[in-house]
Coordinates of C-alpha atoms in Angstrom, one line a residue:
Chain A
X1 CA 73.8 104.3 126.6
X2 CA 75.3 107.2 124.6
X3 CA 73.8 109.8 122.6
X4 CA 73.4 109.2 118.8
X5 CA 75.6 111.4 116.7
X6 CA 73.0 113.5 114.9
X7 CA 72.4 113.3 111.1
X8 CA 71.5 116.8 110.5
X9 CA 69.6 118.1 107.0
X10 CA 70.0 116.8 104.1
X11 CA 69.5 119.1 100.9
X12 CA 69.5 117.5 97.0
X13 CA 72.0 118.8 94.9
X14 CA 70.3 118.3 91.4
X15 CA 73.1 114.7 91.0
X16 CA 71.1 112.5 93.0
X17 CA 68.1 113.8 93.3
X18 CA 66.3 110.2 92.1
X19 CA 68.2 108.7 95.0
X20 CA 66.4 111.0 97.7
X21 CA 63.0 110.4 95.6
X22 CA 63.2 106.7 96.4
X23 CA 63.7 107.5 99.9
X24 CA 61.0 109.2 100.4
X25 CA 58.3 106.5 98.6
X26 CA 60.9 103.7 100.9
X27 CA 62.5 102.4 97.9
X28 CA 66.4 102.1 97.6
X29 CA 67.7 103.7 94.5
X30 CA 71.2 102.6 93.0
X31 CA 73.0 102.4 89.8
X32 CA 73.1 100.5 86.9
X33 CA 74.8 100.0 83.9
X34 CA 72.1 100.5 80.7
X35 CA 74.6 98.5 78.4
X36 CA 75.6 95.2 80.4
X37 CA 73.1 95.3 83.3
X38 CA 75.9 95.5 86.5
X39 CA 75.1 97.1 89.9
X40 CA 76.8 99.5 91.1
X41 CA 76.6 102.1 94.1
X42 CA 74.1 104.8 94.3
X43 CA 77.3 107.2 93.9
X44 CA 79.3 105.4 91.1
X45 CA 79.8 107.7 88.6
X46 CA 81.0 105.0 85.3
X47 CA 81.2 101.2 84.5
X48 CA 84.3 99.7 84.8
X49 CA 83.4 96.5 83.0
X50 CA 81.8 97.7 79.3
X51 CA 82.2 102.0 79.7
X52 CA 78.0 102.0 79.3
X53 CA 76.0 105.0 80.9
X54 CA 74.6 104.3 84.0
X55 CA 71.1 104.6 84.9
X56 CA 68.9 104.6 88.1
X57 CA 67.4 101.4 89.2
X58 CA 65.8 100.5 92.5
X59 CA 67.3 97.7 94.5
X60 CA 65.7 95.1 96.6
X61 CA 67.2 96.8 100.0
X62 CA 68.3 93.4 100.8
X63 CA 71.9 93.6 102.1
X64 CA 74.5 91.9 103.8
X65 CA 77.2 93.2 106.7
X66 CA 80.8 93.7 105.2
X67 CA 82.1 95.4 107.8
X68 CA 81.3 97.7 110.9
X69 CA 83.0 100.6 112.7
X70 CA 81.8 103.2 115.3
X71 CA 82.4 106.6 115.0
X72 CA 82.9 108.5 118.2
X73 CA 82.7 112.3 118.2
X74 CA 84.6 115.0 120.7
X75 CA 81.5 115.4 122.8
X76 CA 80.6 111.7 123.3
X77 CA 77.9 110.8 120.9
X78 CA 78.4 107.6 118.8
X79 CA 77.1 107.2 115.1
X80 CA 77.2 102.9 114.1
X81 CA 78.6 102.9 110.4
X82 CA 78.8 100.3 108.0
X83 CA 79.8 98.9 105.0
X84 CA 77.6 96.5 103.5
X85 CA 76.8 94.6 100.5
X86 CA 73.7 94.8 98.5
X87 CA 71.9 91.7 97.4
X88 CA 72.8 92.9 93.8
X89 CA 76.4 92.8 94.7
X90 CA 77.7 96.3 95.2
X91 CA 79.2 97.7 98.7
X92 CA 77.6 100.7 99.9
X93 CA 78.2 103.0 103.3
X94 CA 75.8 103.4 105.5
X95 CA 74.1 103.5 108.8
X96 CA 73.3 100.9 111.4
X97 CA 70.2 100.8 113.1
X98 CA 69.5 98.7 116.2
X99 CA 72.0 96.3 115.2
X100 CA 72.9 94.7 118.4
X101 CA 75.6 91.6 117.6
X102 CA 77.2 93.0 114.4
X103 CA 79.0 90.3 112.5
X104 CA 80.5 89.7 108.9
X105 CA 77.6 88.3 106.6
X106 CA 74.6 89.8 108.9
X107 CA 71.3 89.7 107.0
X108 CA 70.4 93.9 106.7
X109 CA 67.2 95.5 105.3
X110 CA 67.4 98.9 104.1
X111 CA 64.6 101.2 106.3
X112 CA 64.2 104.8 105.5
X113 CA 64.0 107.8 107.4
X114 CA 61.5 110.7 106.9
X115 CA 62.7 113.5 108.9
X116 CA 60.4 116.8 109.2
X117 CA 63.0 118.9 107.5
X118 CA 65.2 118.2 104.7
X119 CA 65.7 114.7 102.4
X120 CA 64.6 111.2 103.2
X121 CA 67.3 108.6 103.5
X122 CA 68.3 104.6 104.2
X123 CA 69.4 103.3 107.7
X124 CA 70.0 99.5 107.3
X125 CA 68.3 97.4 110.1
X126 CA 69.2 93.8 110.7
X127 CA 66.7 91.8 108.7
X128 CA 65.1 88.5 110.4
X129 CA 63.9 85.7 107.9
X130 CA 60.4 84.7 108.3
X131 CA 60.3 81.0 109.2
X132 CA 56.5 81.2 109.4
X133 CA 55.1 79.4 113.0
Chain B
X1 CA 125.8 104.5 85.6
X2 CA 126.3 102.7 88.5
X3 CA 122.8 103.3 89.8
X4 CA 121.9 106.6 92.1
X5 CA 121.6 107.1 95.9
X6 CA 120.0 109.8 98.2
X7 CA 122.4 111.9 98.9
X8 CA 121.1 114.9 100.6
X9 CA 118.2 114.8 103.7
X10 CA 116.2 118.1 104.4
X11 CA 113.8 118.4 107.2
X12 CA 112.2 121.6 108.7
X13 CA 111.1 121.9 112.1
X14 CA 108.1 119.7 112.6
X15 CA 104.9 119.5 114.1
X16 CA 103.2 122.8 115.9
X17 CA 105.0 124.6 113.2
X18 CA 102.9 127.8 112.5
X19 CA 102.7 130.7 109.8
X20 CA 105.0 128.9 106.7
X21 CA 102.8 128.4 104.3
X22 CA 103.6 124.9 102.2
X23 CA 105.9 126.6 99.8
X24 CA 107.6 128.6 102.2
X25 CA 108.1 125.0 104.0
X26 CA 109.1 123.0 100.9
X27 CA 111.3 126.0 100.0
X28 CA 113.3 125.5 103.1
X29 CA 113.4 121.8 103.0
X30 CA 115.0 121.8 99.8
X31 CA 117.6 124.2 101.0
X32 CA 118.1 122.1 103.9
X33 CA 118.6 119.1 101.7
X34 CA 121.1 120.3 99.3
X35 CA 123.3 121.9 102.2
X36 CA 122.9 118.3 104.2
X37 CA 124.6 117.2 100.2
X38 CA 127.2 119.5 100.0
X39 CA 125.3 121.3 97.0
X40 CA 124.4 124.7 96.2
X41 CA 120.7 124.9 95.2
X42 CA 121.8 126.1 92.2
X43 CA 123.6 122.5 91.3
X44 CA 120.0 121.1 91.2
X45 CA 118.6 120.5 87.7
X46 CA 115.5 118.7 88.6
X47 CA 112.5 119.3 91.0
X48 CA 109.6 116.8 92.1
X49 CA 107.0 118.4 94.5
X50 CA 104.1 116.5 96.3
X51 CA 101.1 118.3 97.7
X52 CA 99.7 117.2 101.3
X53 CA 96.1 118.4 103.1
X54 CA 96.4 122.2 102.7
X55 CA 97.9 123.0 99.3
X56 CA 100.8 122.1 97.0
X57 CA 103.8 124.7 97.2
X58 CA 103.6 124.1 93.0
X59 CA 105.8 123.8 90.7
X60 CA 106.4 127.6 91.4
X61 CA 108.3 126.4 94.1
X62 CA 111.5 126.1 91.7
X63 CA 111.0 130.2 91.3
X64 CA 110.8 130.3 94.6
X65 CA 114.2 129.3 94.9
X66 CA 115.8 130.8 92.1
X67 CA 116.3 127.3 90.1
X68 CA 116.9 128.0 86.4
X69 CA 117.5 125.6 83.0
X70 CA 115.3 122.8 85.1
X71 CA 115.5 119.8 83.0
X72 CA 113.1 117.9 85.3
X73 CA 110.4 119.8 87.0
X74 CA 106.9 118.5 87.6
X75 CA 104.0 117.8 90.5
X76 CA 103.2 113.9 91.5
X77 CA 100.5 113.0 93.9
X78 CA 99.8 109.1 94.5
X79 CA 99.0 110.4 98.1
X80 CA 100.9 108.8 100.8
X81 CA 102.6 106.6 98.2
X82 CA 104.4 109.6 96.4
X83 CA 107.4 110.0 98.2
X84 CA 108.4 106.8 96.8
X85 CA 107.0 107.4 93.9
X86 CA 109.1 110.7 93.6
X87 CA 112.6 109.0 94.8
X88 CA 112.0 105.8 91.6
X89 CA 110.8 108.5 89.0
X90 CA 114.3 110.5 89.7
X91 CA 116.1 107.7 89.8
X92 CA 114.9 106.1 87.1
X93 CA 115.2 109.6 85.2
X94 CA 119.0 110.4 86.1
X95 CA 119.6 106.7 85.2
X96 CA 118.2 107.4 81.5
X97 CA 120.4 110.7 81.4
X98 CA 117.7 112.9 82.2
X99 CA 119.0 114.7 84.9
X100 CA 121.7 114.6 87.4
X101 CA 120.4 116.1 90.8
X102 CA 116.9 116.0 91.3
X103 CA 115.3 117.1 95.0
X104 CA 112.1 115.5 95.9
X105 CA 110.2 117.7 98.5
X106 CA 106.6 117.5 100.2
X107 CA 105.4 119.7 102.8
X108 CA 101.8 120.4 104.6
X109 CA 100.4 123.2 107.0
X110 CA 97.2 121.3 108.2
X111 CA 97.5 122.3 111.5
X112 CA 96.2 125.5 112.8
X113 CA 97.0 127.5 116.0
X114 CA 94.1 126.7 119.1
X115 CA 92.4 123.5 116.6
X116 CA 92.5 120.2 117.6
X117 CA 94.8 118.1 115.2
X118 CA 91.2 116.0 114.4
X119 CA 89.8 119.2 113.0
X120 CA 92.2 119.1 110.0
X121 CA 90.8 116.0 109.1
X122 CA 87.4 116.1 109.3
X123 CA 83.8 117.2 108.4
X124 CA 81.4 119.1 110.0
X125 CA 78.3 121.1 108.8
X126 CA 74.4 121.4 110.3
X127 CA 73.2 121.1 106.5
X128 CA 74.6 118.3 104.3
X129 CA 74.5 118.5 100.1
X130 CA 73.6 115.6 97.9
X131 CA 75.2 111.6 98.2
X132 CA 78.4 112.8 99.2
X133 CA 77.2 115.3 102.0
X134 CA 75.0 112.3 103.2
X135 CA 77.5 110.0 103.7
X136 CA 78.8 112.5 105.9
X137 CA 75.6 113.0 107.6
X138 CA 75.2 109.9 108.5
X139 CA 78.7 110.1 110.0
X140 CA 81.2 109.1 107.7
X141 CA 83.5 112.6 108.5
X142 CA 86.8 111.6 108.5
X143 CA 89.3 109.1 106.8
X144 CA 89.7 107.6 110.2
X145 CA 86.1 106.2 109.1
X146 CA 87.1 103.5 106.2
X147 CA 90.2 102.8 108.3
X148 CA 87.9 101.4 111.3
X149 CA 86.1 99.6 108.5
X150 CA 89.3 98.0 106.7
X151 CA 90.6 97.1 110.3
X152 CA 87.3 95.8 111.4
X153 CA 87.0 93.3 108.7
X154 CA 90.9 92.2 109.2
X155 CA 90.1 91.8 112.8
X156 CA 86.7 90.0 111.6
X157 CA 88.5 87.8 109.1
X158 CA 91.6 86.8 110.9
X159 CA 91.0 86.9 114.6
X160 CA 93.2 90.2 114.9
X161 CA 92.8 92.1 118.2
X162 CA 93.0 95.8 119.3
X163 CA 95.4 94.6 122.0
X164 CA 97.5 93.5 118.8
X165 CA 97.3 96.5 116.7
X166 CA 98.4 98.1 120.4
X167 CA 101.4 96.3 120.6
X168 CA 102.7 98.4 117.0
X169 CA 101.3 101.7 119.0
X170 CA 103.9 100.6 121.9
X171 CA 106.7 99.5 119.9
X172 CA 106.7 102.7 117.5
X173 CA 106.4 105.2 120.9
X174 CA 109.1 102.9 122.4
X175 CA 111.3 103.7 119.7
X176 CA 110.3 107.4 119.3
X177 CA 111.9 108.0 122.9
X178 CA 115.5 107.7 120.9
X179 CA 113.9 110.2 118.5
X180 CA 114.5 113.9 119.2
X181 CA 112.8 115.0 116.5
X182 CA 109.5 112.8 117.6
X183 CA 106.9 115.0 118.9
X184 CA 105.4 112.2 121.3
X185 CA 108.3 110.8 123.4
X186 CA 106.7 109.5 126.4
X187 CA 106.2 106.5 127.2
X188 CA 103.4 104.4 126.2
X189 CA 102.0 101.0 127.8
X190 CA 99.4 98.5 126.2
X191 CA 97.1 99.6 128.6
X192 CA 98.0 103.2 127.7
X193 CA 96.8 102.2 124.6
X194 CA 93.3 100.0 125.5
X195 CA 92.6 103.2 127.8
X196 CA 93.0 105.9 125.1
X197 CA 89.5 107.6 123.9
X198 CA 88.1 105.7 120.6
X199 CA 88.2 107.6 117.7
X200 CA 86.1 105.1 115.6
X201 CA 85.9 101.8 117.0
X202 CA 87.8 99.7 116.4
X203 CA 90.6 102.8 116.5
X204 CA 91.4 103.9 119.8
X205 CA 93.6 107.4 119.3
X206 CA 96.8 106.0 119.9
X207 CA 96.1 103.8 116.6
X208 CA 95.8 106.8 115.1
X209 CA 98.8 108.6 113.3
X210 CA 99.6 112.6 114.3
X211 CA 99.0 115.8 112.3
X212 CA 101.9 117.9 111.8
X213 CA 103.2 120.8 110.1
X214 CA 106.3 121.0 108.2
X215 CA 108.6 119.9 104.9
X216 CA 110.9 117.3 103.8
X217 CA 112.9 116.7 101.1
X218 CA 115.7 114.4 99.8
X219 CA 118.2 115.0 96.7
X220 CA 118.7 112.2 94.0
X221 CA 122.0 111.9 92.6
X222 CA 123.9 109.0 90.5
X223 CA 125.7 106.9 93.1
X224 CA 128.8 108.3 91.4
X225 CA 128.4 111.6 92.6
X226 CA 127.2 111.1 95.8
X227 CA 130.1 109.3 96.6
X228 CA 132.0 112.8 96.5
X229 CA 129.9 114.8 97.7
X230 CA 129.0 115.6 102.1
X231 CA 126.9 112.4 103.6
X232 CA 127.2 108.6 102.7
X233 CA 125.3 107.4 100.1
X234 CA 122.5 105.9 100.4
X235 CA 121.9 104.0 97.7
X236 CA 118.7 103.3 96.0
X237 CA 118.2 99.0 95.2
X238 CA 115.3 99.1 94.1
X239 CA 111.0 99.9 93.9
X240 CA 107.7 99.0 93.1
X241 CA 104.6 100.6 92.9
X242 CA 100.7 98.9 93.6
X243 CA 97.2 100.3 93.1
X244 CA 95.1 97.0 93.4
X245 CA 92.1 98.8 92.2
X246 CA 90.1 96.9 94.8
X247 CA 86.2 96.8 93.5
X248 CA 83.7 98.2 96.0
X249 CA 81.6 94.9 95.2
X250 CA 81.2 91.1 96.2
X251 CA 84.4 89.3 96.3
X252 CA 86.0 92.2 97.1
X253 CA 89.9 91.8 99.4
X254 CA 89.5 95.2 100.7
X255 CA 90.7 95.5 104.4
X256 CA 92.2 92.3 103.9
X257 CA 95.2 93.0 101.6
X258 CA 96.8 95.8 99.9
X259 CA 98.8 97.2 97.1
X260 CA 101.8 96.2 98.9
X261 CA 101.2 92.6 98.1
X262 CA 102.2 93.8 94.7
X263 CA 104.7 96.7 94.9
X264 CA 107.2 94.7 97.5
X265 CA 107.8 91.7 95.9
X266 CA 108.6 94.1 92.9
X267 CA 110.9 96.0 94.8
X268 CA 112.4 92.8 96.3
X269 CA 113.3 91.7 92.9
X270 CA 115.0 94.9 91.7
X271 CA 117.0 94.9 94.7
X272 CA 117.9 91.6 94.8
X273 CA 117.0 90.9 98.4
X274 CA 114.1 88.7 100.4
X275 CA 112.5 89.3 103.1
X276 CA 114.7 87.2 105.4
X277 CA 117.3 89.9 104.3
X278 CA 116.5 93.0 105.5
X279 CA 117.2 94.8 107.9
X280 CA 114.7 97.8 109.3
X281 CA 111.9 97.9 107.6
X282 CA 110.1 102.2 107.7
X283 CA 106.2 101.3 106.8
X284 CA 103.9 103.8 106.5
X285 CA 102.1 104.3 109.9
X286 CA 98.8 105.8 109.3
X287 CA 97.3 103.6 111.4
X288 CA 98.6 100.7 113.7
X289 CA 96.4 98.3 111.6
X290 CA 98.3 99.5 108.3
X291 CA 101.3 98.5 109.3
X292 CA 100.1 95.3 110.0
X293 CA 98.3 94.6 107.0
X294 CA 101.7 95.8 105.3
X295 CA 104.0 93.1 107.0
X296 CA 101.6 90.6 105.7
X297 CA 101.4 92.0 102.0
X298 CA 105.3 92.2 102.2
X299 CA 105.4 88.9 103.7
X300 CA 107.3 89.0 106.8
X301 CA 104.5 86.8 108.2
X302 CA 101.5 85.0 106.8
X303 CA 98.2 86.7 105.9
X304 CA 96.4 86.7 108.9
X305 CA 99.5 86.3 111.4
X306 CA 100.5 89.6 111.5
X307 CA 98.9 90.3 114.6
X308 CA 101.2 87.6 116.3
X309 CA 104.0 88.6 114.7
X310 CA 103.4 92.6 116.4
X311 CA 102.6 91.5 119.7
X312 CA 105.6 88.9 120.0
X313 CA 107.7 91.8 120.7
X314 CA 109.1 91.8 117.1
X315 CA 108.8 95.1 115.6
X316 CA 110.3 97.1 118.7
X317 CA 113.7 97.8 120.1
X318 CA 115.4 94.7 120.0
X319 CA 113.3 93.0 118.0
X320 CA 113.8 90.7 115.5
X321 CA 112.5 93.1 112.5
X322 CA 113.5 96.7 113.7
X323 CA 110.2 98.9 112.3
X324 CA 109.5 102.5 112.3
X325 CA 112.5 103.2 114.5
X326 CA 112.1 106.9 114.6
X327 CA 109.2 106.7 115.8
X328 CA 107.1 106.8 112.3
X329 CA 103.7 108.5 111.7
X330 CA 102.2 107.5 114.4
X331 CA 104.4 108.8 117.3
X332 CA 107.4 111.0 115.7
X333 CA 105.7 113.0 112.8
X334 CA 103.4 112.6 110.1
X335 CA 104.8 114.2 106.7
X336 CA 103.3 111.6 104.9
X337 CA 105.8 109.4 102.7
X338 CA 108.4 111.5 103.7
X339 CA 108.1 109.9 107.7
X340 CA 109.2 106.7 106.7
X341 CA 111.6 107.9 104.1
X342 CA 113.5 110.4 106.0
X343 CA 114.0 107.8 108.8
X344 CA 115.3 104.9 106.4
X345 CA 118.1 107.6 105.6
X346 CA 118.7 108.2 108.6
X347 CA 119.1 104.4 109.7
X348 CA 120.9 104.0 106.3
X349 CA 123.3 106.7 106.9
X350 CA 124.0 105.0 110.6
X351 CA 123.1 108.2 111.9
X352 CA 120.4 107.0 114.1
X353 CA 121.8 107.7 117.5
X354 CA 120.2 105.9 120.2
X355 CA 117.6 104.6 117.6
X356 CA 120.4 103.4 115.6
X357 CA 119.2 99.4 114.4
X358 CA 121.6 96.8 114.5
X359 CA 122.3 96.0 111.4
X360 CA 121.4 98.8 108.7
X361 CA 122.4 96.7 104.9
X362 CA 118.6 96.6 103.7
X363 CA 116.5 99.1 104.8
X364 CA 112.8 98.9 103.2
X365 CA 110.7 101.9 102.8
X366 CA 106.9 102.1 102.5
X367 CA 104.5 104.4 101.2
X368 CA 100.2 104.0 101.2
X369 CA 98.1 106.6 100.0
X370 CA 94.5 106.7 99.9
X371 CA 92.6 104.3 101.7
X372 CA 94.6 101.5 101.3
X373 CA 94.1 102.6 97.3
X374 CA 97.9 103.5 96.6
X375 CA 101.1 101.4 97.2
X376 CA 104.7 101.9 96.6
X377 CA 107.7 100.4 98.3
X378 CA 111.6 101.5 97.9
X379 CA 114.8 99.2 99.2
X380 CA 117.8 101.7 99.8
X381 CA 121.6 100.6 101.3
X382 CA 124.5 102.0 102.4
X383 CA 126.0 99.7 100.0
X384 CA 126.2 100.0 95.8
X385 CA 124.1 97.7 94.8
X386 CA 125.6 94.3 94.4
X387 CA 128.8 95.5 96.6
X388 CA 127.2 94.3 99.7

């Protein structure tokens, strides 16, 4: 087993600051357009489809696996990366977590991190459906 | 107007090239270029410049070299689609009467002395600043990063397999070795390839392109004139440009096709030709996987096939479709557009020495910028259009 690249601190910058708030309380934080009510990623910036202001909005943290990669750096640690889709429809990058048999459509959960220094953020674990007993 | 051709080739020394600064490197590609025409760099009367990693040279470049009464001087960026880009907008401009010798030039000093060629590309801090500096955190540090991704879902998608995307490593270094400008000539084997360190899975290194230092231009003239003037023409059939503005959202084709799907059937039409006629194909070469995604958007194979179609032997030396036969980005030299570019004139000119293809009437040029964001496609000849 390799070492796990290390995430290092993560400071707000005042743009999205209620991004890192949600993290903290374990709620995902995105984007949304005010005007026509379209998702978007936590770091979209306009909307394409009506030019409305976009507003914060929490997400389920449901998600789906678009696609994997794994970054390896110079001294041998590995960092799982993904792309993924949130149940409201927009793609986001992030992090895997214990994801053992990545695949294309993968249920994914968003989980959050509370590290003793610096911001909170999302890690997406794979997310099992409860079939009940 | 009987169309325009490239008619002079400018290349500086390339690679470990240290203490030019972009200008200085531009500068002397540009000289480089009109000498290869037979032109004083006074006889220019236009100037496109592209910017790479570490700076543009400017539109100051044309005091730089003395040029005066410029009728066409101005900065594109389309990323690793520009040279392209730069070669249509002169010829389109000395077709309307805009100008009549226009250089195009990009050059890039990433590289510095004792760093890794890795380090110019990528991120690295112990504190990390708002979304962007998370994404990083969390280990999204280089562009090699959304490559892995857009390669991982073509592999996903289609069945393609890093032993694939290893046959374009072996068939690009196979035809580097005729290269003497290429700064990796030695020879490479699949397993070469399958052993090299990854960089992000599923991108071993020897998917992954070089970082060099250097400049490269080309001048633009009307076909008429380059007919009298030092090299042979090589004429310009034809381009297209794509930006497919893929969505990052559901239903998005992102990894799985490009904005050559749109720019080469363009330039196809312009130029008159189909894919069963021509003749080298230079594709940009980022990464194996882009070149294989290109082929498919071009369509020299099905969607989904081009894996196949690489590890059948194809794209190499003796090959059925001749492909990056100086050895491209990912073994010769990495000056952006200009790789694939500078090599279609040299394969144009049939000045391609022991790389020299076959047959050389349609040679098809590539250019991708961004990831996968940018797309523009040019079809040059050593024949006037139509004359063929």
């Amino acid at each position: 087993m390799t070492a796990r690249q290390t995430i290092g601190t993560i400071r707000r910058d005042g743009r999205g600051d209620p991004f890192f708030d949600g993290a903290a309380e374990d709620r995902l934080m995105t984007r949304r357009c005010e005007a026509c009510g379209r998702w978007y990623a936590p770091d979209a910036t306009d909307c394409p489809e009506c030019a409305g202001e976009l507003a914060w909005a929490e997400a389920s943290g449901e998600a789906a696996l678009v696609s994997w990669a794994v970054a390896h750096s110079r001294t041998g640690e590995t960092a799982p990366l993904a792309l993924v889709e949130l149940a409201e429809g927009p793609w986001m990058y992030g992090r895997l977590d214990a994801v053992a048999a990545p695949r294309e459509g993968l249920p994914l959960r968003a989980s959050f991190v509370h590290p003793d220094e610096g911001e909170s953020y999302p890690v997406f674990k794979e997310r099992r459906e409860n079939r009940g007993l | 107007m009987t169309g325009t051709a490239i008619a002079g080739l400018g290349m500086t020394e390339l690679g470990k090239v240290y203490g030019r600064s972009p200008r200085r490197l531009a500068a002397d590609a540009v000289r480089s270029a009109a000498a290869d025409a037979g032109l004083a760099v006074s006889d220019l009367d236009g100037l496109i410049v592209s910017s790479g990693m570490s700076g543009s040279p400017g539109i100051e470049l044309a005091a730089a070299l003395g040029l005066r009464d410029l009728r066409l001087l101005t900065h594109m960026s389309s990323y690793g689609a520009t040279a392209v880009a730069m070669v249509s907008y002169a010829a389109a401009t000395i077709q309307s009467g805009g100008a009549s010798a226009v250089a195009c030039v990009f050059a890039d000093a990433p590289l510095q002395p004792e760093r890794s060629s890795g380090a110019a590309y990528h991120r690295e801090a112990a504190e990390w600043h708002g979304l962007s500096g998370l994404q990083a955190a969390l280990g999204f540090r280089s562009v090699n990063v959304f490559y892995a991704l857009a390669a991982r879902r073509h592999m996903e998608r289609y069945g393609t397999t890093s032993e694939q995307l290893g046959a374009i490593a072996v068939a690009t270094r196979a035809w580097a070795r005729g290269n003497p400008r290429a700064q990796m000539r030695d020879p490479m084997s699949l397993r070469d390839h399958q052993e090299s360190r990854w960089v992000v899975e599923p991108l071993h290194l020897l998917d992954c392109c070089l970082v060099s230092n250097g400049g490269i231009a080309v001048i633009v003239t009307s076909a008429e004139r380059a007919r009298d003037l030092a090299q042979p023409p090589v004429h310009v059939w034809g381009w297209g440009q794509g930006h497919p503005g893929h969505r990052m959202e559901r239903g998005s084709d992102m990894g799985l096709t490009t904005g050559a799907a749109l720019s080469g059937p363009a330039a196809m039409k312009m130029a008159g030709v189909t894919t069963a006629e021509v003749d080298v194909c230079q594709i940009y070469d980022c990464y194996t996987y882009t070149v294989l995604v290109t082929l498919e958007d071009y369509g020299f194979c099905a969607r989904g096939e081009g894996g196949a179609f690489a590890a059948s032997g194809a794209l190499g030396p003796g090959g059925t479709l001749p492909v990056n036969t100086g050895g491209g980005q990912l073994s010769a030299y990495y000056m952006w557009g200009m790789t694939p570019l500078s090599e279609a004139v040299i394969q144009a000119r049939g000045q391609g020495g022991d790389r020299q293809a076959p047959r050389n009437d349609v040679v098809l040029v590539s250019g991708n910028g961004g990831i996968l964001d940018h797309h523009g496609t040019l079809v040059v000849s050593p024949h006037a259009k139509g004359r063929r």
